[in-house]
């Protein structure tokens, strides 16, 4: 049934699927990252750059995602990334300072991205700032 639901979404979006994706990325307050199979960030949304206080995308693109986190959190991120690459959707929480050193608490969701053959080629990592949520 999942494939039918995905098909319905694509039929509704039609040829404008890329426009929808771009609009979503621009409107989401979350830090949305595309992480390739090697664990390297290939994309970070503009609002994500703001949330992480990243001045220049070149500061994060091409780096391994977990290397941007404190040493104590890196194994957790790598483990969840591996689960995503294995096809699992997973969620966890962690603390990571911004690029400017401001402490933040994050709620992270990892979703596998599959090619047309159904092979996971990368993951979508969405981090929501939970610092001010009480």
Coordinates of C-alpha atoms in Angstrom, one line a residue:
X1 CA 0.0 0.0 0.0
X2 CA 2.9 2.4 0.6
X3 CA 3.9 2.3 -3.0
X4 CA 0.4 3.2 -4.1
X5 CA 0.4 6.2 -1.7
X6 CA 3.8 7.3 -3.1
X7 CA 2.4 7.0 -6.6
X8 CA -0.7 9.1 -5.7
X9 CA 1.6 11.8 -4.4
X10 CA 3.6 11.9 -7.6
X11 CA 0.4 11.9 -9.7
X12 CA -0.8 15.0 -7.8
X13 CA 2.5 16.8 -8.1
X14 CA 2.8 15.9 -11.8
X15 CA 5.8 17.4 -13.5
X16 CA 6.1 20.0 -10.8
X17 CA 7.5 17.6 -8.2
X18 CA 10.8 19.5 -8.1
X19 CA 9.0 22.8 -7.6
X20 CA 7.1 21.3 -4.6
X21 CA 10.4 20.0 -3.1
X22 CA 12.1 23.3 -3.4
X23 CA 9.1 25.1 -1.9
X24 CA 9.1 22.7 1.0
X25 CA 12.8 23.1 1.6
X26 CA 12.4 26.9 1.6
X27 CA 9.5 26.9 4.0
X28 CA 10.6 24.3 6.5
X29 CA 12.2 25.9 9.7
X30 CA 14.1 22.6 10.2
X31 CA 17.6 21.9 9.2
X32 CA 17.2 19.6 6.2
X33 CA 20.3 17.8 5.0
X34 CA 20.9 15.3 2.2
X35 CA 23.7 12.9 3.3
X36 CA 25.2 10.6 0.6
X37 CA 26.2 7.0 1.1
X38 CA 29.7 8.0 2.3
X39 CA 28.1 10.1 5.1
X40 CA 29.0 13.4 3.5
X41 CA 26.5 16.3 3.4
X42 CA 25.7 17.2 -0.2
X43 CA 22.9 19.7 0.7
X44 CA 21.8 21.8 3.6
X45 CA 18.6 23.9 3.4
X46 CA 18.9 27.7 3.8
X47 CA 16.8 27.7 7.0
X48 CA 19.0 24.8 8.2
X49 CA 22.1 26.9 7.6
X50 CA 20.4 29.7 9.7
X51 CA 19.4 27.2 12.5
X52 CA 23.0 25.9 12.6
X53 CA 24.4 29.4 12.3
X54 CA 26.4 28.4 9.3
X55 CA 27.7 31.4 7.4
X56 CA 28.8 29.6 4.2
X57 CA 27.4 26.3 2.9
X58 CA 31.0 25.4 1.9
X59 CA 31.7 25.0 5.7
X60 CA 29.4 21.9 5.8
X61 CA 29.0 20.6 2.3
X62 CA 31.4 17.7 1.7
X63 CA 32.0 17.0 5.3
X64 CA 30.8 13.9 7.1
X65 CA 27.6 14.7 9.0
X66 CA 28.7 13.3 12.3
X67 CA 32.0 15.2 12.2
X68 CA 30.1 18.4 12.8
X69 CA 28.9 17.0 16.2
X70 CA 30.7 16.7 19.5
X71 CA 32.9 13.6 19.8
X72 CA 30.5 12.1 22.4
X73 CA 27.6 12.2 19.9
X74 CA 29.4 11.0 16.8
X75 CA 28.9 7.2 17.3
X76 CA 25.1 7.8 17.8
X77 CA 24.8 9.7 14.6
X78 CA 26.9 7.2 12.7
X79 CA 24.7 4.4 14.0
X80 CA 21.5 6.1 13.0
X81 CA 22.9 7.0 9.6
X82 CA 23.8 3.3 9.1
X83 CA 20.3 2.3 10.0
X84 CA 18.9 4.8 7.4
X85 CA 21.3 3.4 4.8
X86 CA 19.9 0.0 5.6
X87 CA 16.4 1.3 4.8
X88 CA 15.1 2.1 8.2
X89 CA 13.4 5.4 9.2
X90 CA 14.6 6.3 12.6
X91 CA 14.4 9.2 15.1
X92 CA 16.6 10.3 18.0
X93 CA 17.6 13.3 20.1
X94 CA 21.0 14.8 20.6
X95 CA 22.8 18.0 21.7
X96 CA 25.0 19.8 19.2
X97 CA 26.2 23.4 19.3
X98 CA 25.8 25.6 16.3
X99 CA 28.7 26.7 14.1
X100 CA 29.0 29.8 16.4
X101 CA 29.1 27.6 19.5
X102 CA 25.5 28.1 20.8
X103 CA 24.2 25.0 22.5
X104 CA 21.1 23.4 20.8
X105 CA 19.0 20.3 21.5
X106 CA 17.9 18.6 18.3
X107 CA 15.2 16.1 17.4
X108 CA 16.5 14.2 14.3
X109 CA 14.7 12.1 11.8
X110 CA 16.6 9.9 9.3
X111 CA 14.8 8.7 6.2
X112 CA 16.3 6.6 3.5
X113 CA 16.2 7.8 -0.1
X114 CA 15.9 5.1 -2.7
X115 CA 16.6 5.1 -6.4
X116 CA 14.2 3.7 -9.0
X117 CA 15.6 0.2 -8.4
X118 CA 14.7 0.5 -4.6
X119 CA 18.4 0.8 -3.5
X120 CA 19.1 3.3 -0.7
X121 CA 21.5 5.8 -2.2
X122 CA 21.4 8.5 0.6
X123 CA 19.5 9.7 3.6
X124 CA 17.5 12.7 4.4
X125 CA 18.4 14.0 7.9
X126 CA 15.9 16.5 9.3
X127 CA 17.0 18.2 12.5
X128 CA 14.4 20.2 14.5
X129 CA 15.7 22.7 17.2
X130 CA 14.0 21.7 20.4
X131 CA 16.1 24.0 22.6
X132 CA 13.3 26.4 23.5
X133 CA 10.6 23.7 23.8
X134 CA 9.7 23.1 27.4

